[in-house]
Structures are given as C-alpha cells and as structure tokens.
GROMACS .gro file of C-alpha atoms in nm:
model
  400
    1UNK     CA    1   0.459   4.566   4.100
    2UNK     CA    2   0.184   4.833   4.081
    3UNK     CA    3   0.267   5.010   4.431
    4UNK     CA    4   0.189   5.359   4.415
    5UNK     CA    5   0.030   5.331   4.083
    6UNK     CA    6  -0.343   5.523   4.028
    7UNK     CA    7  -0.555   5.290   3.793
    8UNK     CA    8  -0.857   5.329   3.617
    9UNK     CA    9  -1.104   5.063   3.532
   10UNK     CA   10  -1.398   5.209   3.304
   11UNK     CA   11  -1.658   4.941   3.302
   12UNK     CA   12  -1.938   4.929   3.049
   13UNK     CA   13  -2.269   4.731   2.966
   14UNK     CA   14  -2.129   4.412   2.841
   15UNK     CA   15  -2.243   4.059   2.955
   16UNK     CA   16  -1.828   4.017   3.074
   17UNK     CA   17  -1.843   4.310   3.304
   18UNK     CA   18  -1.883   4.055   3.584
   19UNK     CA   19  -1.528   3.991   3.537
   20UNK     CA   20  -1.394   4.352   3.625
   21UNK     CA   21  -1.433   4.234   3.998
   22UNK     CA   22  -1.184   3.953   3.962
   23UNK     CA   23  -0.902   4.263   3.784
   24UNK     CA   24  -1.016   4.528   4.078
   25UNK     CA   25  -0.934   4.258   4.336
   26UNK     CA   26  -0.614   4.163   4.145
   27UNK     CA   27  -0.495   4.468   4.119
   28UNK     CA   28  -0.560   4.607   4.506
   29UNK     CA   29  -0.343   4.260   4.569
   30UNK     CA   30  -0.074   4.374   4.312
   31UNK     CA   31  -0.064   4.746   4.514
   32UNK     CA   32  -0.233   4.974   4.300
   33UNK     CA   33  -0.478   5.245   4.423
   34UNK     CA   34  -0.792   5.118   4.199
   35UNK     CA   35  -1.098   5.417   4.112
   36UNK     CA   36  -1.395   5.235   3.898
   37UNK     CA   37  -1.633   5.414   3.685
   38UNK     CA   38  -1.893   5.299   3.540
   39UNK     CA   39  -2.208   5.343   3.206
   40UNK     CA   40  -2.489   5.314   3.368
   41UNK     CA   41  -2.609   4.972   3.174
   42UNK     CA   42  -2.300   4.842   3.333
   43UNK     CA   43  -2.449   4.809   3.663
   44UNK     CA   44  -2.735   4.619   3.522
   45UNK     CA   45  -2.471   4.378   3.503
   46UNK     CA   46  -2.268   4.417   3.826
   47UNK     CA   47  -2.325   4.652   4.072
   48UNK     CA   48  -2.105   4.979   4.188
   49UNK     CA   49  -2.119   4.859   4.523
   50UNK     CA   50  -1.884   4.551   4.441
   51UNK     CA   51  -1.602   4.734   4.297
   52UNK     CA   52  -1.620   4.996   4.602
   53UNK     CA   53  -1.609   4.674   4.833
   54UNK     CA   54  -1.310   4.581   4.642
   55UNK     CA   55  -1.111   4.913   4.579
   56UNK     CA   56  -1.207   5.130   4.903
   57UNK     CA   57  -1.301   5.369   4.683
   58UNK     CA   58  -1.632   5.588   4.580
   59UNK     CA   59  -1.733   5.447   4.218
   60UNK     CA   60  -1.900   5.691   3.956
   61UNK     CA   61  -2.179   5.616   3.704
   62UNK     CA   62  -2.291   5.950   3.662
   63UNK     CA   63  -2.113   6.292   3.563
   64UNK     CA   64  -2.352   6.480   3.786
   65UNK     CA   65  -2.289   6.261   4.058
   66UNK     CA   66  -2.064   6.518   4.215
   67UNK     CA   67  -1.962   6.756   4.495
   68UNK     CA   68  -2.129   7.108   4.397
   69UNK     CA   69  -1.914   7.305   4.634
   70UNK     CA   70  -1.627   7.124   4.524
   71UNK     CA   71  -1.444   7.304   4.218
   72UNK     CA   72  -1.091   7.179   4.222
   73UNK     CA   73  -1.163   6.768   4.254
   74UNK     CA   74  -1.388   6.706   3.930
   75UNK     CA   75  -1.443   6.339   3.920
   76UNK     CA   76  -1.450   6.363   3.556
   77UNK     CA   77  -1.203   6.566   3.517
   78UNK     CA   78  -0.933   6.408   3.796
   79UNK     CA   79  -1.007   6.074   3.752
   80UNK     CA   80  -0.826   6.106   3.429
   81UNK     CA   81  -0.574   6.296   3.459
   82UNK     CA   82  -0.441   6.141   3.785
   83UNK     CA   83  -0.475   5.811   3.609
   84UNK     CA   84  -0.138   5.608   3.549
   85UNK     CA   85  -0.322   5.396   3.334
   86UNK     CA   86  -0.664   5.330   3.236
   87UNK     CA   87  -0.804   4.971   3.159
   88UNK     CA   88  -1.187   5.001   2.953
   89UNK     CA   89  -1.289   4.618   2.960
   90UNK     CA   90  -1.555   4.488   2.863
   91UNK     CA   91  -1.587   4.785   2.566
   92UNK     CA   92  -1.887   4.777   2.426
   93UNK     CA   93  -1.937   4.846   2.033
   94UNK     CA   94  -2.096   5.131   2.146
   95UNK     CA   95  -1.818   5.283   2.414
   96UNK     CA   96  -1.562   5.229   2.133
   97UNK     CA   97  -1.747   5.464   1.857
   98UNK     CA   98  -1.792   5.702   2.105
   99UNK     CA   99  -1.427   5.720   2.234
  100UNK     CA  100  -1.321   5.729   1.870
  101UNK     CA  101  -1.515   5.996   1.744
  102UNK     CA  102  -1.455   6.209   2.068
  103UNK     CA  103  -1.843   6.182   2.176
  104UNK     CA  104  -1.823   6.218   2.541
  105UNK     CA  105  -2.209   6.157   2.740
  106UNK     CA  106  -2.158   5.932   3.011
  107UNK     CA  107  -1.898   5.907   3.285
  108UNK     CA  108  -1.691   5.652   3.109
  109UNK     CA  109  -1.651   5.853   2.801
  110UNK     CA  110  -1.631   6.198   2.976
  111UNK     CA  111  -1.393   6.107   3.211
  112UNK     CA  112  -1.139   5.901   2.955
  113UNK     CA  113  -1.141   6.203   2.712
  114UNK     CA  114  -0.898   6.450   2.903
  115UNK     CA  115  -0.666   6.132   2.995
  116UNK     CA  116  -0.262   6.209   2.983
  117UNK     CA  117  -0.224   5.806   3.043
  118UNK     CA  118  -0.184   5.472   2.843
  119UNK     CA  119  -0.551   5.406   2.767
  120UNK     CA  120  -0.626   5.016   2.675
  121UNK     CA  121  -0.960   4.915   2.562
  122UNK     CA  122  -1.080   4.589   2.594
  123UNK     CA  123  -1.330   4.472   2.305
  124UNK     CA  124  -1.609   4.274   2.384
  125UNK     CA  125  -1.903   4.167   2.194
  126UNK     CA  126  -2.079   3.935   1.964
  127UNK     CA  127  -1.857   3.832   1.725
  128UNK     CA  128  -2.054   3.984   1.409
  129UNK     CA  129  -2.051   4.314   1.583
  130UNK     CA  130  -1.673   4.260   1.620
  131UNK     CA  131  -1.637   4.228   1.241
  132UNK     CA  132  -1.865   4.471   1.121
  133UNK     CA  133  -1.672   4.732   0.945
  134UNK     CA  134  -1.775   5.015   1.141
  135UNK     CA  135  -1.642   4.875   1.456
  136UNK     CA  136  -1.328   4.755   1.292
  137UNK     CA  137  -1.289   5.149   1.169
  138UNK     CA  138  -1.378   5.270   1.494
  139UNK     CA  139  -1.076   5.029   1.655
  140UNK     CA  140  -0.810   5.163   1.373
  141UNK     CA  141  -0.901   5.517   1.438
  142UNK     CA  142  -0.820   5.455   1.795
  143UNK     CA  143  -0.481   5.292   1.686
  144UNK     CA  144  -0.386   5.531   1.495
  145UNK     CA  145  -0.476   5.778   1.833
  146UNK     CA  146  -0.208   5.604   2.012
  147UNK     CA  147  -0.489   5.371   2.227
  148UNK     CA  148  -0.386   5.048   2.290
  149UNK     CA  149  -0.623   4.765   2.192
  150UNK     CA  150  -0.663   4.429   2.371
  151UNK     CA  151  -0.774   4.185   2.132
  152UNK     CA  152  -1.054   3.955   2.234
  153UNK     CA  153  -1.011   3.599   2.239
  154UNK     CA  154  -1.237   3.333   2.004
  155UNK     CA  155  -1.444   3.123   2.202
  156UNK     CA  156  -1.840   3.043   2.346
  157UNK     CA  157  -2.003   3.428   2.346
  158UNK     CA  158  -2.276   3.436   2.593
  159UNK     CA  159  -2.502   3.511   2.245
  160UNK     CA  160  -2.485   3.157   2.184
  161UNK     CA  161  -2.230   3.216   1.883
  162UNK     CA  162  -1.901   3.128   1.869
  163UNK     CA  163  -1.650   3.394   1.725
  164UNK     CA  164  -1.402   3.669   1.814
  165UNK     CA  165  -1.534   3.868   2.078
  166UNK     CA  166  -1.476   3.729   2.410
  167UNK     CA  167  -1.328   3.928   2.695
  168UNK     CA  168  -0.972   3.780   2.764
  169UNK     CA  169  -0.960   3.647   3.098
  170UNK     CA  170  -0.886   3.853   3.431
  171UNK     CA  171  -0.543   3.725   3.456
  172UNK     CA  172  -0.461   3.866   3.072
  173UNK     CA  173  -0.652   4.155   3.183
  174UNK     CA  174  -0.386   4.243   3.419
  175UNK     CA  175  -0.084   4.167   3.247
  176UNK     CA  176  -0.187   4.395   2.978
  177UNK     CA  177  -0.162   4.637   3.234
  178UNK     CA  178   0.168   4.557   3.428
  179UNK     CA  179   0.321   4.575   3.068
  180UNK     CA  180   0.203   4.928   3.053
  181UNK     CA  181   0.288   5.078   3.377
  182UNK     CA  182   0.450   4.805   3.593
  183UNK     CA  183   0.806   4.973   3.520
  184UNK     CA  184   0.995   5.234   3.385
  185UNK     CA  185   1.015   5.184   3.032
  186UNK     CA  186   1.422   5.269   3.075
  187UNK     CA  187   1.520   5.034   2.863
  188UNK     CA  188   1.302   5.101   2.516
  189UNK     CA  189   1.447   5.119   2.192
  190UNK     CA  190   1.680   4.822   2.325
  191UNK     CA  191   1.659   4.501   2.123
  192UNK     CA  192   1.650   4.213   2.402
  193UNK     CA  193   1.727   3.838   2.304
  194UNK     CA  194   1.658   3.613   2.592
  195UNK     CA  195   1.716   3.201   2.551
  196UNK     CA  196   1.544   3.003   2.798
  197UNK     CA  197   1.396   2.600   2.896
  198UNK     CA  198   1.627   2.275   2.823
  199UNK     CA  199   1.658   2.135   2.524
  200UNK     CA  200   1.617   1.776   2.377
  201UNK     CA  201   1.791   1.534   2.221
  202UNK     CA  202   1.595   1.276   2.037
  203UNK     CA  203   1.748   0.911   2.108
  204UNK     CA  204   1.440   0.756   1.880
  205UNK     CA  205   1.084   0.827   1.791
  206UNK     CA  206   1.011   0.836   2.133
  207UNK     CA  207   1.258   0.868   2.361
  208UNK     CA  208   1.465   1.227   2.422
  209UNK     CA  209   1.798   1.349   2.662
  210UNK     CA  210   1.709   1.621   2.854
  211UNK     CA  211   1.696   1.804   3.173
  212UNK     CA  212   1.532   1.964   3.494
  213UNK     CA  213   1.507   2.298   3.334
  214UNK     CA  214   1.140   2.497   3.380
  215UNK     CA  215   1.251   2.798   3.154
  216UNK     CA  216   1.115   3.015   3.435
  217UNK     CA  217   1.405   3.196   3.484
  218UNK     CA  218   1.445   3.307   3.066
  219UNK     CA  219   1.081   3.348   3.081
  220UNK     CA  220   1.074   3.601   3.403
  221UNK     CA  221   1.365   3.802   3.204
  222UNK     CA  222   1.164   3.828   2.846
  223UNK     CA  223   0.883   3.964   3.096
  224UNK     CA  224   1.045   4.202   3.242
  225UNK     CA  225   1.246   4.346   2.960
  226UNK     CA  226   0.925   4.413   2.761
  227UNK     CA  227   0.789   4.556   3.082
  228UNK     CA  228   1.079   4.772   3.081
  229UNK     CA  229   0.965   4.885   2.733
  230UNK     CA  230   1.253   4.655   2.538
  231UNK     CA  231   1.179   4.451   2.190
  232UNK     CA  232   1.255   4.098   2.321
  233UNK     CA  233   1.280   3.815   2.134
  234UNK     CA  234   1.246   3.449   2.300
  235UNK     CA  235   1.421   3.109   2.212
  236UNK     CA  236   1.305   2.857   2.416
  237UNK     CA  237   1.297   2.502   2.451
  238UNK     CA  238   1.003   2.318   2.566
  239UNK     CA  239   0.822   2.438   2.855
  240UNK     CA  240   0.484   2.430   2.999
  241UNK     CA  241   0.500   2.826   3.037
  242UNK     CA  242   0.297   3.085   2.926
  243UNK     CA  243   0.410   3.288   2.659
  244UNK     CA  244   0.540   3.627   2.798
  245UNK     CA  245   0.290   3.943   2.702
  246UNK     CA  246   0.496   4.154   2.425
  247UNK     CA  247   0.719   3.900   2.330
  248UNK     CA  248   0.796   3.745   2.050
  249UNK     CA  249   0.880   3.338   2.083
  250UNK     CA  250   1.036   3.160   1.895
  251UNK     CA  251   1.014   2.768   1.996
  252UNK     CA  252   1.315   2.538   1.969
  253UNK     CA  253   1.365   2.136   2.063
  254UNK     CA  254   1.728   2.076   2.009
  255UNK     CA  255   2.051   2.251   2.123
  256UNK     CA  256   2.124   2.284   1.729
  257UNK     CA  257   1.815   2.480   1.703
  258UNK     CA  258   1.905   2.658   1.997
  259UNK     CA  259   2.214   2.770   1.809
  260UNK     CA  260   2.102   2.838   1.453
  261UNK     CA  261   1.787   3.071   1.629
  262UNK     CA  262   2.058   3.248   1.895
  263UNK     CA  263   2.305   3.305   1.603
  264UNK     CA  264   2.055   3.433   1.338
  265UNK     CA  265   1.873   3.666   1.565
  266UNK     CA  266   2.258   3.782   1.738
  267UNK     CA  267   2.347   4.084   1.558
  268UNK     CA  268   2.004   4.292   1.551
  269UNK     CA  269   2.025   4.256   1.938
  270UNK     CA  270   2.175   4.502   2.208
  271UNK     CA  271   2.148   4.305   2.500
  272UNK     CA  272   2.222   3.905   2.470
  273UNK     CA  273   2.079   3.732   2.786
  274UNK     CA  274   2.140   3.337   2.803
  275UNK     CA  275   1.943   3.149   3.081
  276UNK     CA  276   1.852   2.764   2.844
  277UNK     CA  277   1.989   2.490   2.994
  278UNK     CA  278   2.103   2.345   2.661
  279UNK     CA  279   2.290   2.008   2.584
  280UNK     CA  280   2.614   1.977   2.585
  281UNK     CA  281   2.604   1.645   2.451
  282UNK     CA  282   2.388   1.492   2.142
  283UNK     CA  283   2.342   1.150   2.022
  284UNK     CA  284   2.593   1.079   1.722
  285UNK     CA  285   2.294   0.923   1.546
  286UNK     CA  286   1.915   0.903   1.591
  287UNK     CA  287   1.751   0.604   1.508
  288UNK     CA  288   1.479   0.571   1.284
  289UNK     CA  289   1.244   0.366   1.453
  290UNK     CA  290   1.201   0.311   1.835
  291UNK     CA  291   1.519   0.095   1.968
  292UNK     CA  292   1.382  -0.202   2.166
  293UNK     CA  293   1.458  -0.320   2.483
  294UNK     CA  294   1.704  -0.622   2.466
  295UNK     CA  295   1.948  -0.818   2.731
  296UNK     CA  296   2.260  -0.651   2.883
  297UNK     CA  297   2.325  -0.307   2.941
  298UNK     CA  298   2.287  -0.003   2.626
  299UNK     CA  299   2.530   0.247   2.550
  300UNK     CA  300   2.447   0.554   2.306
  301UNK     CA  301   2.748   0.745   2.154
  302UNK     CA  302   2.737   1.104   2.229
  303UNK     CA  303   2.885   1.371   2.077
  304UNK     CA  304   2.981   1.785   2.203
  305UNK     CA  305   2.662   2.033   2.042
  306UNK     CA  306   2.802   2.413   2.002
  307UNK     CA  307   2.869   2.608   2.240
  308UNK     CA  308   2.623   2.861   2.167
  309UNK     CA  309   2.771   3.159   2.434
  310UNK     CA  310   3.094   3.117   2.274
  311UNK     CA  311   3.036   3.145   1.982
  312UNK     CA  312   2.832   3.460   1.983
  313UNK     CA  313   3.129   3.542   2.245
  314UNK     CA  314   3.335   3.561   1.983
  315UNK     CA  315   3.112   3.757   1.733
  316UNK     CA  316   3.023   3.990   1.983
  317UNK     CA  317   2.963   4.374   1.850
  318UNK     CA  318   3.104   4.715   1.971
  319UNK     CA  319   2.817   4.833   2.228
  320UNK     CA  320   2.690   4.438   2.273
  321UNK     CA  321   2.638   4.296   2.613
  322UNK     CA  322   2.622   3.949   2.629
  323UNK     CA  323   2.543   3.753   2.968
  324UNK     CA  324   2.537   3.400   3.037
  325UNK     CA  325   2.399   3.185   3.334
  326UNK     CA  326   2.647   2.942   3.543
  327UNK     CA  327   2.460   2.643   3.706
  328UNK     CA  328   2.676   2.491   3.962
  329UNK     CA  329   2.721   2.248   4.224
  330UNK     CA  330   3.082   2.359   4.390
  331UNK     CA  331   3.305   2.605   4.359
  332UNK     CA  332   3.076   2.856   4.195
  333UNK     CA  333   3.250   3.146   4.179
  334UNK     CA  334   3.564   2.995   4.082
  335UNK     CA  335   3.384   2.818   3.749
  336UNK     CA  336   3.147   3.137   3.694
  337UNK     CA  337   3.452   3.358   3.662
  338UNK     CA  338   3.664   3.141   3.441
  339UNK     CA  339   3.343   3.106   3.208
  340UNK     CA  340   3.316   3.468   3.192
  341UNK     CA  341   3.678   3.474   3.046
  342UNK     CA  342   3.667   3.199   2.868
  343UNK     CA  343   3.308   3.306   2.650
  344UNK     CA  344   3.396   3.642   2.621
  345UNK     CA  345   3.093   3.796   2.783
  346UNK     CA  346   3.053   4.084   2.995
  347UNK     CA  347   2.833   3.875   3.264
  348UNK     CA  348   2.788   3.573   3.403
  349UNK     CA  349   2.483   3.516   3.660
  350UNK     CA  350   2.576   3.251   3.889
  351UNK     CA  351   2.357   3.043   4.087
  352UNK     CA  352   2.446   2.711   4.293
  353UNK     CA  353   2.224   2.411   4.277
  354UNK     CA  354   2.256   2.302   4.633
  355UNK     CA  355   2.117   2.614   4.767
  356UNK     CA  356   1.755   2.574   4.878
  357UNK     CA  357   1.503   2.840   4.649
  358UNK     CA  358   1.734   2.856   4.345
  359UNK     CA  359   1.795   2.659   4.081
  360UNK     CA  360   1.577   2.478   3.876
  361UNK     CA  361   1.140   2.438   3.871
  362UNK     CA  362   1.130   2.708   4.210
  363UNK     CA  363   0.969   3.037   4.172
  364UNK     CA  364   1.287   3.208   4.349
  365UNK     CA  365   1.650   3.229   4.282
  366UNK     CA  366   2.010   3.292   4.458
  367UNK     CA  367   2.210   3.487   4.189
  368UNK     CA  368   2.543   3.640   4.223
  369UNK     CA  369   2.598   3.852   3.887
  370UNK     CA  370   2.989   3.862   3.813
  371UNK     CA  371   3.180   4.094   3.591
  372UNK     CA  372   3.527   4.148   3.541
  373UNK     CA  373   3.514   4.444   3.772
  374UNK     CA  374   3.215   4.400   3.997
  375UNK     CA  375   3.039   4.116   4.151
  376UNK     CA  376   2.677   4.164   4.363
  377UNK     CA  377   2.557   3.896   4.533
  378UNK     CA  378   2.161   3.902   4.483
  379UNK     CA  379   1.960   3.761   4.826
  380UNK     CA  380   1.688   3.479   4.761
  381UNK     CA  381   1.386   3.686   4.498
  382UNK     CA  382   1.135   3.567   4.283
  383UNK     CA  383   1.240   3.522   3.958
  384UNK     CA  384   1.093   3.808   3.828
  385UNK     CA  385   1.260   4.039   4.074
  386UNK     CA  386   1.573   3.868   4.011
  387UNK     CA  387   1.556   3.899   3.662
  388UNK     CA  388   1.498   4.287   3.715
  389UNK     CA  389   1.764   4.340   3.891
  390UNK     CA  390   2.019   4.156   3.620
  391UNK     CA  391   1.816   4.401   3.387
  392UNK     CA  392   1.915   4.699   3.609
  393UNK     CA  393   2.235   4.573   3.614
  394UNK     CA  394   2.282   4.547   3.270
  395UNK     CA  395   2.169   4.919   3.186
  396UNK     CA  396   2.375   5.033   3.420
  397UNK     CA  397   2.692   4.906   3.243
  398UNK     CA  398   2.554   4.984   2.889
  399UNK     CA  399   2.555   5.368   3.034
  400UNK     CA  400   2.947   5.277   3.145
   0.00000   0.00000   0.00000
C-alpha cells in the first residue's frame, strides 16, 4: 500500500531503537522507498549500517556528513521535504523538546524542521520522564503544531519500572503510518458507519446461536475508510480482530444490540456500510440457568430479530448511501438484486459461499457490487483491497 511513497524514519538514542529495523524492513516489504537518519547516541544502540542493509539507502547521523560540491541535494534539507511522511520512533524526551521549541543541532532535528509532510513522533521513555510536566508541555505544543503523536503503550520499561512509556510495537508502528499516507484521504469529512462479525444469541448461561462470521470483511472496510481520511464508527459483534487504527468501536453481542447501536448512530452518518452477519432468528426466551441435558430430542422456539438494513432503508436521508452485503449459496444475483429493492439501499455487495477465497474466515473475497444501474463484478482481492474498491465505488456515486 506504500508503493511509490518516500518515508522517513528519524531514529534517536532510546533503548527501543532496536526496533526501527523490524518498521524499515516492514516498510521496504509494504513498497515504500525508506531514507533513515539518525542522533548520533542512536547508533550506540543500533548501528547505521543495519538500516542501510535494510533500505538500500545511505543513512545520515551527521549534518556535515555531506557532498561539498553538491549544492542542490542537501541531505538535510531534501530528506524533508521529499518526505511523504516522517515516522520519529523511539523519541527521546530530549528529541521532543527540541522539535517543539524549534532547536535544530543534530540531523534528526535539522532535517525534520523544513518538513511539508505528516510528521508522527513516537514517545519513548521511562515512564516518570513521560509524566513530567515539561515533557507533557513539550507533546501539547507539538499538538497544537499539527504533529501527530503516537502514544506509548504501559508495560515492562527496560529501566526496570513499569509505566507509560514503552515504544508500541513494530506492527503499530506501521499502521500509524499507512493511516497517514497509505491513501488519498478522498473521502474526509465523510462520517462512515461500518457493522461487522456475527452476532449471538444466548440459549442459557452458557450456550449461544451463532455463526461462521470472522468480521474481517467490516473490519478491512472501517480500515480503509479511516485510511481514506473518513470518521468511521464500528459495530461489531464478537471477533478475535484487532481493533482498526482511527476507529472508533463500539462492541455488540446480540442482533438487538446490533440494531439499537446501527439505528442510534444512523443519521450522523453519510455513508452506511453493512457487512455483520446478524441473526435472523432469536430464542423467544432465555433461560435463567443452564438447561440440562435430558432424554429425547430439544426444540427451542425462535423468533424473527429486526431487520436492521430495512429499517434504516426506510429512514434513509437525502444524500445517504446505504449498502448492504448478500451472502449466498445460489442464485446470487437474482436474491442480491431483489434485496436491493426490497431494503431500499443504493448497494448491495454480493458474494457466493461456494466460491473458493470468499466468504467467510479467508483473507480474500469474490464481490460483485450491484446497483440499480450498474453492476461490477470484483475478481478474487484481499479484503482490504476489496473493501477499497466498494469505497471507490461508493464516492463515485455520492459525486453522481
């Protein structure tokens, strides 16, 4: 998602900087053109010659360490400005006070000062130093500069202490910065509402109805809307998914909770996406205590839960679009288009069970997206590009 994207890591003399090989490395994998600079206590830590292993690229610790003759390509300078985004991880107490009060002596500093790009920094440090008030003024002054600050996790500091101050893992490292710069950020000032997972319907205590549903699918289109710059809110159902980065969740069990959540959060959205799996059918009652096994065969009355699409369907707002999934096993298109109809929405992505890569717990999907006047038939994806290209889809028609 990063091809053709120029990023910046500015490393500095934390005890974490080891983990800035593990983000160069992802990155390269993830297509991005990755230039490292460096404080020069950083490499007491890890050395320069790692990350130009890693990127295939000349890394600087030193503002002098530069071409005389050449005038036009000033590392300092260029690095910058050419930057799409720059990541500063671990940031010391010490890089942060600098970059806030515009104090620029080392390469780090110098070279994030003329930057035209989404800057994040990356706190890391004991967790005293985290709290002391200086620091915390030093991280609202560069809030209030428009710098984006990755908050460090609590856990085991290499001080010994435990606290707030740890450097958030690689993997976080690198989401933070797909949500910067992985996309266009075409669709901001949109509010999204995605639903997503299965739901359950408690029989007992202990026992629930459900179904096969991951939630990958509403989970890959939360992602990508926020990546996409959108305000996305997330119902889901249980799943053993990470929450998406920029989005708020909101965590449901039952298809009634499903519905109340959908319908209360409805009208401050612009774009409606529905991907749960939920119930159709609840138990009439649920007992109190666990039912016990006994002789014979067991029956438990069931009764219809809302339909949730329809009825927001119905409520639906000049300017809303509203798009619902369609799992099938036969005659897809036939069912998908009726449902369309039927729920009043103004999509329906339809995928078929029986295909192999779509459906349910796979990374990929088959989609074909149906409207009343257009129907594209999507080839196998991931998820995520899948769920970008109902996205694309979708702003498309909102420009209609």
């Amino acid at each position: 998602m990063l091809k053709g994207k120029n990023i910046l890591l500015a490393v500095t003399g934390g005890v974490a900087a080891y983990k800035m090989a593990d983000v160069a490395s992802m990155l390269v994998k993830q297509g991005a053109d990755v230039h490292v600079v460096m404080t020069k206590n950083a490499t007491n830590f890890i050395p320069a010659e790692t990350f130009q292993v890693l990127t295939k690229n000349k890394v600087y610790t030193d503002c002098f360490d530069e071409d005389p003759d050449d005038y036009v390509n000033v590392p300092h300078i260029s690095l910058g400005t050419s930057a799409d985004c720059i990541l500063v991880a671990p940031a010391t107490a010490d890089v942060i006070g600098k970059i806030a009060n515009g104090i620029a002596d080392d390469m780090v500093t110098t070279t994030i000062l003329p930057a035209l790009c989404p800057v994040l920094i990356a706190p890391s440090m004991n967790g005293y130093m985290f709290d002391n008030p200086i620091v915390q003024d030093n991280i609202s002054k560069l809030k209030k500069f428009g710098y984006k600050i990755i908050e460090p996790s609590f856990g085991h500091l290499a001080c010994g202490y435990d606290g707030k101050g740890k450097l958030p893992s690689p993997e976080d490292l690198v989401e933070n910065v797909l949500l910067a710069v992985a996309r266009d950020k075409d669709l901001k000032g949109k509010k999204v509402l995605v639903n997503a997972g299965p739901t359950e319907e408690s029989i007992d205590p202990i026992r629930v109805i459900t179904n096969h549903s991951s939630g990958k699918m509403g989970y890959a289109i939360a992602r990508q809307a926020a990546f996409r710059g959108a305000g996305v809110t997330l119902v889901s159902g249980p799943t053993n998914l990470k929450s998406p980065m920029g989005v708020e969740v909101i965590s449901i069990k039952s298809a009634e909770d499903m519905y109340q959540e959908m319908v209360k959060n409805a009208d401050q959205a612009d774009i409606i996406i529905m991907a749960a799996a939920v119930a159709d059918y609840t138990p009439v009652t649920t007992a109190e205590n666990k039912i016990k096994k006994t002789e014979g065969d067991f029956s438990i009355p069931l009764k219809r839960t809302k339909d949730i699409l329809l009825s927001i369907g119905q409520q639906k707002k000049d300017g809303q679009f509203i798009c619902g999934f369609s799992m099938e096993t036969e005659n897809m298109l036939e069912n998908s288009r009726k449902k369309l109809i039927k729920k009043n929405a103004d999509m329906i992505c339809a995928n078929n069970l029986r295909q192999a890569g779509a459906g349910y717990q796979v990374d990929t999907n088959i989609l074909t997206l149906i409207q009343k006047d257009f129907e594209k038939e999507l080839p196998l994806l991931s998820k995520d590009e899948a769920a970008n290209e109902i996205l694309t889809v979708i702003k498309n028609s909102l420009k209609k």
